[in-house]
PDB file of C-alpha atoms in Angstrom:
ATOM      1  CA  LYS A   1       1.636  -4.183  22.460  1.00 86.00           C
ATOM      2  CA  GLN A   2       1.365  -1.371  19.533  1.00 91.00           C
ATOM      3  CA  GLU A   3      -1.869   0.387  18.824  1.00 94.00           C
ATOM      4  CA  VAL A   4      -2.802   2.776  16.026  1.00 96.00           C
ATOM      5  CA  THR A   5      -5.831   4.890  15.942  1.00 97.00           C
ATOM      6  CA  GLN A   6      -7.036   6.936  13.321  1.00 97.00           C
ATOM      7  CA  ILE A   7      -9.309   9.779  13.666  1.00 93.00           C
ATOM      8  CA  PRO A   8     -11.686  10.473  11.841  1.00 93.00           C
ATOM      9  CA  ALA A   9     -13.000   7.391  10.904  1.00 95.00           C
ATOM     10  CA  ALA A  10     -14.991   8.675   7.920  1.00 96.00           C
ATOM     11  CA  LEU A  11     -14.793  12.152   6.520  1.00 95.00           C
ATOM     12  CA  SER A  12     -17.152  13.816   4.066  1.00 97.00           C
ATOM     13  CA  VAL A  13     -15.780  16.808   2.206  1.00 96.00           C
ATOM     14  CA  PRO A  14     -16.439  19.126  -0.959  1.00 97.00           C
ATOM     15  CA  GLU A  15     -14.153  19.281  -3.915  1.00 97.00           C
ATOM     16  CA  GLY A  16     -11.565  21.441  -3.245  1.00 97.00           C
ATOM     17  CA  GLU A  17     -10.827  21.593   0.372  1.00 96.00           C
ATOM     18  CA  ASN A  18      -7.959  21.096   1.998  1.00 97.00           C
ATOM     19  CA  LEU A  19      -8.300  18.263   4.809  1.00 95.00           C
ATOM     20  CA  VAL A  20      -5.982  16.845   7.498  1.00 96.00           C
ATOM     21  CA  LEU A  21      -6.474  13.162   8.623  1.00 97.00           C
ATOM     22  CA  ASN A  22      -4.551  11.918  11.819  1.00 97.00           C
ATOM     23  CA  CYS A  23      -3.157   9.144  12.886  1.00 97.00           C
ATOM     24  CA  SER A  24      -1.643   7.941  16.638  1.00 97.00           C
ATOM     25  CA  PHE A  25       0.379   5.086  17.880  1.00 97.00           C
ATOM     26  CA  THR A  26       0.745   4.113  21.189  1.00 96.00           C
ATOM     27  CA  ASP A  27       4.812   3.154  21.044  1.00 92.00           C
ATOM     28  CA  SER A  28       7.287   5.524  19.611  1.00 90.00           C
ATOM     29  CA  ALA A  29      10.081   3.139  18.978  1.00 89.00           C
ATOM     30  CA  ILE A  30       9.132   2.727  15.632  1.00 90.00           C
ATOM     31  CA  TYR A  31      11.350   2.508  12.372  1.00 89.00           C
ATOM     32  CA  ASN A  32       8.926   4.351  10.096  1.00 91.00           C
ATOM     33  CA  LEU A  33       5.264   5.324   9.161  1.00 94.00           C
ATOM     34  CA  GLN A  34       3.732   4.335   5.696  1.00 94.00           C
ATOM     35  CA  TRP A  35       0.318   6.163   4.658  1.00 96.00           C
ATOM     36  CA  PHE A  36      -1.670   4.070   2.249  1.00 96.00           C
ATOM     37  CA  ARG A  37      -4.667   4.504  -0.064  1.00 96.00           C
ATOM     38  CA  GLN A  38      -7.131   1.357  -0.465  1.00 95.00           C
ATOM     39  CA  ASP A  39      -9.831   1.654  -2.770  1.00 93.00           C
ATOM     40  CA  PRO A  40     -13.324  -0.487  -2.624  1.00 87.00           C
ATOM     41  CA  GLY A  41     -12.300  -4.074  -3.665  1.00 80.00           C
ATOM     42  CA  LYS A  42      -8.643  -2.986  -4.113  1.00 83.00           C
ATOM     43  CA  GLY A  43      -5.373  -3.831  -2.296  1.00 88.00           C
ATOM     44  CA  LEU A  44      -2.904  -1.281  -0.641  1.00 92.00           C
ATOM     45  CA  THR A  45      -1.389   1.662  -2.506  1.00 92.00           C
ATOM     46  CA  SER A  46       1.805   2.945  -0.648  1.00 92.00           C
ATOM     47  CA  LEU A  47       1.613   6.758  -0.457  1.00 95.00           C
ATOM     48  CA  LEU A  48       3.966   8.186   1.500  1.00 95.00           C
ATOM     49  CA  LEU A  49       6.916   6.379   3.914  1.00 92.00           C
ATOM     50  CA  ILE A  50       8.385   8.490   6.748  1.00 93.00           C
ATOM     51  CA  GLN A  51      11.993   7.103   8.475  1.00 91.00           C
ATOM     52  CA  SER A  52      11.765   7.623  12.183  1.00 90.00           C
ATOM     53  CA  SER A  53      14.587  10.027  11.753  1.00 91.00           C
ATOM     54  CA  GLN A  54      12.272  12.249   9.158  1.00 93.00           C
ATOM     55  CA  ARG A  55       9.791  15.153  10.316  1.00 94.00           C
ATOM     56  CA  GLU A  56       7.635  14.762   7.011  1.00 95.00           C
ATOM     57  CA  GLN A  57       7.459  13.746   3.409  1.00 95.00           C
ATOM     58  CA  THR A  58       5.887  15.215   0.535  1.00 96.00           C
ATOM     59  CA  SER A  59       4.252  13.648  -2.829  1.00 95.00           C
ATOM     60  CA  GLY A  60       2.326  16.091  -5.152  1.00 96.00           C
ATOM     61  CA  ARG A  61      -0.798  17.328  -3.070  1.00 97.00           C
ATOM     62  CA  LEU A  62       0.405  15.158  -0.189  1.00 97.00           C
ATOM     63  CA  ASN A  63       2.259  15.940   2.920  1.00 97.00           C
ATOM     64  CA  ALA A  64       2.519  13.631   5.691  1.00 97.00           C
ATOM     65  CA  SER A  65       4.410  14.663   9.369  1.00 97.00           C
ATOM     66  CA  LEU A  66       5.591  12.669  12.207  1.00 97.00           C
ATOM     67  CA  ASP A  67       6.444  13.761  15.487  1.00 95.00           C
ATOM     68  CA  LYS A  68       7.600  10.094  16.957  1.00 92.00           C
ATOM     69  CA  SER A  69       8.103  11.328  20.588  1.00 91.00           C
ATOM     70  CA  SER A  70       3.874  12.102  20.773  1.00 94.00           C
ATOM     71  CA  GLY A  71       3.133   9.183  19.020  1.00 95.00           C
ATOM     72  CA  ARG A  72       1.621  11.066  16.101  1.00 97.00           C
ATOM     73  CA  SER A  73       1.507  11.614  12.166  1.00 97.00           C
ATOM     74  CA  THR A  74      -0.804  13.300   9.751  1.00 97.00           C
ATOM     75  CA  LEU A  75      -1.691  13.392   6.258  1.00 97.00           C
ATOM     76  CA  TYR A  76      -2.520  16.645   4.451  1.00 97.00           C
ATOM     77  CA  ILE A  77      -4.259  16.191   1.265  1.00 97.00           C
ATOM     78  CA  ALA A  78      -4.652  19.674  -0.852  1.00 97.00           C
ATOM     79  CA  ALA A  79      -6.720  20.906  -2.895  1.00 97.00           C
ATOM     80  CA  SER A  80      -8.895  17.818  -2.193  1.00 97.00           C
ATOM     81  CA  GLN A  81     -10.646  15.698  -5.708  1.00 97.00           C
ATOM     82  CA  PRO A  82     -13.641  13.196  -6.142  1.00 97.00           C
ATOM     83  CA  GLY A  83     -10.758  11.235  -7.009  1.00 96.00           C
ATOM     84  CA  ASP A  84      -8.688  11.069  -3.783  1.00 97.00           C
ATOM     85  CA  SER A  85     -12.080   9.608  -2.633  1.00 97.00           C
ATOM     86  CA  ALA A  86     -10.789   6.058  -0.515  1.00 97.00           C
ATOM     87  CA  THR A  87      -9.946   4.795   2.609  1.00 96.00           C
ATOM     88  CA  TYR A  88      -6.416   5.656   4.012  1.00 98.00           C
ATOM     89  CA  LEU A  89      -4.727   3.736   6.224  1.00 97.00           C
ATOM     90  CA  CYS A  90      -1.431   4.822   8.503  1.00 97.00           C
ATOM     91  CA  ALA A  91       0.662   1.838   9.461  1.00 95.00           C
ATOM     92  CA  VAL A  92       3.888   1.965  11.501  1.00 94.00           C
ATOM     93  CA  ASN A  93       6.792  -0.386  11.630  1.00 90.00           C
ATOM     94  CA  GLY A  94       8.597  -1.498  14.634  1.00 82.00           C
ATOM     95  CA  TYR A  95      11.144  -3.478  12.489  1.00 73.00           C
ATOM     96  CA  SER A  96       9.316  -5.385   9.909  1.00 66.00           C
ATOM     97  CA  THR A  97       5.916  -5.524  11.288  1.00 80.00           C
ATOM     98  CA  LEU A  98       3.868  -3.234  10.180  1.00 89.00           C
ATOM     99  CA  THR A  99       0.521  -2.670  12.747  1.00 93.00           C
ATOM    100  CA  PHE A 100      -2.250  -0.781  10.950  1.00 96.00           C
ATOM    101  CA  GLY A 101      -4.935   1.433  12.361  1.00 96.00           C
ATOM    102  CA  LYS A 102      -8.566   0.794  10.883  1.00 96.00           C
ATOM    103  CA  GLY A 103      -8.665   3.632   8.484  1.00 96.00           C
ATOM    104  CA  THR A 104     -10.247   7.010   7.660  1.00 97.00           C
ATOM    105  CA  MET A 105     -12.768   6.469   4.942  1.00 96.00           C
ATOM    106  CA  LEU A 106     -12.576   9.700   2.458  1.00 97.00           C
ATOM    107  CA  LEU A 107     -15.496  10.961   0.318  1.00 97.00           C
ATOM    108  CA  VAL A 108     -15.003  13.908  -1.707  1.00 97.00           C
ATOM    109  CA  SER A 109     -18.175  15.344  -3.336  1.00 96.00           C
ATOM    110  CA  PRO A 110     -17.722  17.131  -6.511  1.00 95.00           C
TER     111      PRO A 110
ATOM    112  CA  GLU B   1       8.326  -3.031 -13.077  1.00 65.00           C
ATOM    113  CA  ALA B   2       5.417  -5.693 -12.303  1.00 81.00           C
ATOM    114  CA  GLY B   3       4.039  -5.765  -9.338  1.00 91.00           C
ATOM    115  CA  VAL B   4       2.559  -8.079  -6.433  1.00 95.00           C
ATOM    116  CA  ALA B   5       0.604 -10.606  -8.312  1.00 96.00           C
ATOM    117  CA  GLN B   6      -2.290 -12.594  -6.201  1.00 97.00           C
ATOM    118  CA  SER B   7      -4.864 -15.236  -7.426  1.00 96.00           C
ATOM    119  CA  PRO B   8      -7.610 -15.613  -7.444  1.00 96.00           C
ATOM    120  CA  ARG B   9      -9.212 -12.270  -6.912  1.00 95.00           C
ATOM    121  CA  TYR B  10     -12.396 -13.827  -5.412  1.00 96.00           C
ATOM    122  CA  LYS B  11     -13.183 -17.058  -3.733  1.00 97.00           C
ATOM    123  CA  ILE B  12     -16.605 -18.171  -2.279  1.00 97.00           C
ATOM    124  CA  ILE B  13     -16.506 -21.740  -0.421  1.00 97.00           C
ATOM    125  CA  GLU B  14     -18.708 -23.513   2.163  1.00 97.00           C
ATOM    126  CA  LYS B  15     -17.746 -23.528   5.431  1.00 96.00           C
ATOM    127  CA  ARG B  16     -15.545 -26.276   6.345  1.00 96.00           C
ATOM    128  CA  GLN B  17     -14.092 -26.817   2.889  1.00 97.00           C
ATOM    129  CA  SER B  18     -10.288 -25.750   2.207  1.00 97.00           C
ATOM    130  CA  VAL B  19      -8.828 -22.645  -0.338  1.00 97.00           C
ATOM    131  CA  ALA B  20      -5.706 -21.963  -1.003  1.00 97.00           C
ATOM    132  CA  PHE B  21      -4.143 -18.829  -2.275  1.00 97.00           C
ATOM    133  CA  TRP B  22      -1.146 -18.052  -4.250  1.00 97.00           C
ATOM    134  CA  CYS B  23       1.320 -14.870  -4.301  1.00 97.00           C
ATOM    135  CA  ASN B  24       3.927 -13.828  -6.456  1.00 96.00           C
ATOM    136  CA  PRO B  25       5.756 -11.028  -4.904  1.00 95.00           C
ATOM    137  CA  ILE B  26       7.913  -8.308  -6.950  1.00 94.00           C
ATOM    138  CA  SER B  27      11.084  -9.899  -8.603  1.00 92.00           C
ATOM    139  CA  GLY B  28      13.973  -9.802  -6.303  1.00 89.00           C
ATOM    140  CA  HIS B  29      12.495  -9.239  -2.894  1.00 92.00           C
ATOM    141  CA  ALA B  30      13.749 -11.106  -0.290  1.00 90.00           C
ATOM    142  CA  THR B  31      10.924 -10.667   2.273  1.00 92.00           C
ATOM    143  CA  LEU B  32       7.090 -12.057   1.870  1.00 94.00           C
ATOM    144  CA  TYR B  33       4.016 -11.273   3.827  1.00 95.00           C
ATOM    145  CA  TRP B  34       0.591 -12.442   4.068  1.00 97.00           C
ATOM    146  CA  TYR B  35      -2.014 -10.608   5.942  1.00 97.00           C
ATOM    147  CA  GLN B  36      -5.210 -10.856   7.056  1.00 97.00           C
ATOM    148  CA  GLN B  37      -8.112  -8.115   6.635  1.00 95.00           C
ATOM    149  CA  ILE B  38     -11.535  -8.176   7.863  1.00 95.00           C
ATOM    150  CA  LEU B  39     -13.636  -5.832   6.517  1.00 91.00           C
ATOM    151  CA  GLY B  40     -14.105  -2.341   8.317  1.00 88.00           C
ATOM    152  CA  GLN B  41     -10.431  -3.809   9.876  1.00 91.00           C
ATOM    153  CA  GLY B  42      -6.854  -2.531   8.938  1.00 92.00           C
ATOM    154  CA  PRO B  43      -4.635  -5.638   7.893  1.00 94.00           C
ATOM    155  CA  LYS B  44      -3.674  -7.650  10.421  1.00 94.00           C
ATOM    156  CA  LEU B  45       0.033  -9.718   9.910  1.00 94.00           C
ATOM    157  CA  LEU B  46      -0.580 -13.608   9.223  1.00 97.00           C
ATOM    158  CA  ILE B  47       2.890 -15.093   8.458  1.00 96.00           C
ATOM    159  CA  GLN B  48       6.040 -13.614   7.330  1.00 93.00           C
ATOM    160  CA  PHE B  49       8.811 -15.133   5.165  1.00 93.00           C
ATOM    161  CA  GLN B  50      12.700 -14.144   4.819  1.00 90.00           C
ATOM    162  CA  ASN B  51      13.412 -16.270   1.427  1.00 87.00           C
ATOM    163  CA  ASN B  52      12.191 -19.451   2.221  1.00 84.00           C
ATOM    164  CA  GLY B  53      12.023 -19.402   5.946  1.00 90.00           C
ATOM    165  CA  VAL B  54       9.480 -18.510   8.380  1.00 92.00           C
ATOM    166  CA  VAL B  55      10.393 -15.082  10.204  1.00 90.00           C
ATOM    167  CA  ASP B  56       7.154 -14.737  12.103  1.00 90.00           C
ATOM    168  CA  ASP B  57       4.053 -16.877  12.324  1.00 94.00           C
ATOM    169  CA  SER B  58       2.916 -15.830  15.929  1.00 91.00           C
ATOM    170  CA  GLN B  59      -0.796 -14.749  14.764  1.00 92.00           C
ATOM    171  CA  LEU B  60      -1.198 -17.401  12.063  1.00 95.00           C
ATOM    172  CA  PRO B  61      -3.940 -19.705  13.543  1.00 94.00           C
ATOM    173  CA  LYS B  62      -1.908 -22.965  12.832  1.00 94.00           C
ATOM    174  CA  ASP B  63      -4.635 -25.966  13.419  1.00 95.00           C
ATOM    175  CA  ARG B  64      -6.561 -24.579  10.438  1.00 97.00           C
ATOM    176  CA  PHE B  65      -3.760 -22.554   8.480  1.00 97.00           C
ATOM    177  CA  SER B  66      -0.676 -23.056   6.639  1.00 97.00           C
ATOM    178  CA  ALA B  67       1.984 -21.679   3.896  1.00 97.00           C
ATOM    179  CA  GLU B  68       4.641 -22.099   2.219  1.00 95.00           C
ATOM    180  CA  ARG B  69       7.555 -20.472   0.215  1.00 94.00           C
ATOM    181  CA  LEU B  70       9.459 -23.502  -0.807  1.00 81.00           C
ATOM    182  CA  LYS B  71      12.110 -21.764  -3.605  1.00 85.00           C
ATOM    183  CA  GLY B  72      12.199 -18.663  -1.817  1.00 83.00           C
ATOM    184  CA  VAL B  73       9.711 -17.033  -4.987  1.00 91.00           C
ATOM    185  CA  ASP B  74       6.278 -17.257  -4.812  1.00 94.00           C
ATOM    186  CA  SER B  75       4.017 -18.848  -1.965  1.00 97.00           C
ATOM    187  CA  THR B  76       1.011 -20.356  -0.508  1.00 97.00           C
ATOM    188  CA  LEU B  77      -1.450 -19.567   1.630  1.00 98.00           C
ATOM    189  CA  LYS B  78      -4.078 -22.311   2.765  1.00 98.00           C
ATOM    190  CA  ILE B  79      -6.966 -23.025   5.029  1.00 97.00           C
ATOM    191  CA  GLN B  80      -8.438 -25.919   6.046  1.00 97.00           C
ATOM    192  CA  PRO B  81     -11.358 -26.348   7.308  1.00 96.00           C
ATOM    193  CA  ALA B  82     -12.633 -22.842   6.643  1.00 96.00           C
ATOM    194  CA  LYS B  83     -14.747 -21.138   9.083  1.00 97.00           C
ATOM    195  CA  LEU B  84     -17.505 -18.342   8.646  1.00 97.00           C
ATOM    196  CA  GLU B  85     -14.641 -15.793  10.658  1.00 96.00           C
ATOM    197  CA  ASP B  86     -12.192 -16.496   8.015  1.00 97.00           C
ATOM    198  CA  SER B  87     -14.085 -14.188   5.490  1.00 97.00           C
ATOM    199  CA  ALA B  88     -11.644 -11.404   4.234  1.00 96.00           C
ATOM    200  CA  VAL B  89      -9.218 -10.075   2.545  1.00 96.00           C
ATOM    201  CA  TYR B  90      -5.939 -12.104   2.001  1.00 97.00           C
ATOM    202  CA  LEU B  91      -3.291  -9.610   1.095  1.00 97.00           C
ATOM    203  CA  CYS B  92      -0.088 -10.594   0.173  1.00 96.00           C
ATOM    204  CA  ALA B  93       3.176  -8.096   0.246  1.00 94.00           C
ATOM    205  CA  SER B  94       6.719  -8.130  -0.244  1.00 93.00           C
ATOM    206  CA  SER B  95       9.934  -5.646   0.318  1.00 90.00           C
ATOM    207  CA  PRO B  96      13.383  -5.955  -0.955  1.00 87.00           C
ATOM    208  CA  THR B  97      14.682  -7.030   2.676  1.00 74.00           C
ATOM    209  CA  GLU B  98      13.495  -7.867   6.021  1.00 63.00           C
ATOM    210  CA  GLY B  99      13.288  -4.762   8.398  1.00 61.00           C
ATOM    211  CA  VAL B 100      12.659  -1.580   7.459  1.00 64.00           C
ATOM    212  CA  SER B 101      12.320  -1.171   3.577  1.00 76.00           C
ATOM    213  CA  GLU B 102       8.748  -0.152   2.170  1.00 83.00           C
ATOM    214  CA  GLN B 103       5.962  -2.859   1.850  1.00 88.00           C
ATOM    215  CA  PHE B 104       4.679  -3.220  -1.471  1.00 91.00           C
ATOM    216  CA  PHE B 105       0.904  -4.887  -1.881  1.00 93.00           C
ATOM    217  CA  GLY B 106      -0.554  -7.194  -3.983  1.00 94.00           C
ATOM    218  CA  PRO B 107      -4.434  -6.635  -4.994  1.00 93.00           C
ATOM    219  CA  GLY B 108      -5.737  -9.240  -2.503  1.00 95.00           C
ATOM    220  CA  THR B 109      -7.896 -12.150  -2.653  1.00 96.00           C
ATOM    221  CA  ARG B 110     -11.730 -11.491  -1.151  1.00 95.00           C
ATOM    222  CA  LEU B 111     -12.721 -14.826   0.517  1.00 97.00           C
ATOM    223  CA  THR B 112     -16.545 -15.223   1.026  1.00 97.00           C
ATOM    224  CA  VAL B 113     -17.408 -18.326   3.592  1.00 97.00           C
ATOM    225  CA  LEU B 114     -20.903 -19.330   3.605  1.00 96.00           C
TER     226      LEU B 114
END
């Protein structure tokens, strides 16, 4: 059974800092991995999707990496802004079934 | 392109009452998912439809939960009777095809059972 762990559970940083969120998974037989953002009381917004054959994906200030063999992914956020404050969820796809971590709650203070 | 639509956004009911949630996926998306997200947890898949057929309902508590997607487009999820532990956000997602394609999520329905 796939298990996904996200560290840290919560993170508070001042505006402008670069930061890294971590995601680990137990079964490396995955098809892809998605990073989502969830604002309080809202649904999930897809940030980045990395196929299992890829090493990284970039979108603006976000960069996600994937090391399938070691069961790890990281989400790098450059020059953080208060608007980045949200919960970030990692989900691995074992063919149509997404298994989620519990998320990292990020607070960026002005 | 319109996103995944869900209604209602919020619902408060007493335990043992029934409730229904509605989802309209992105136009043309064949696969529809219902997830349950309990506070502080990641979403957990309840049921997956491919067109109007069920692909996976292994984690759906079938004694009280039911779901249908009769015409292969929109879907309803029902709980009857509700329990206190059903308090959660119910998320609907859709993807163009089954398998490895990206899933797109709706805003969710927050259910509170008193």
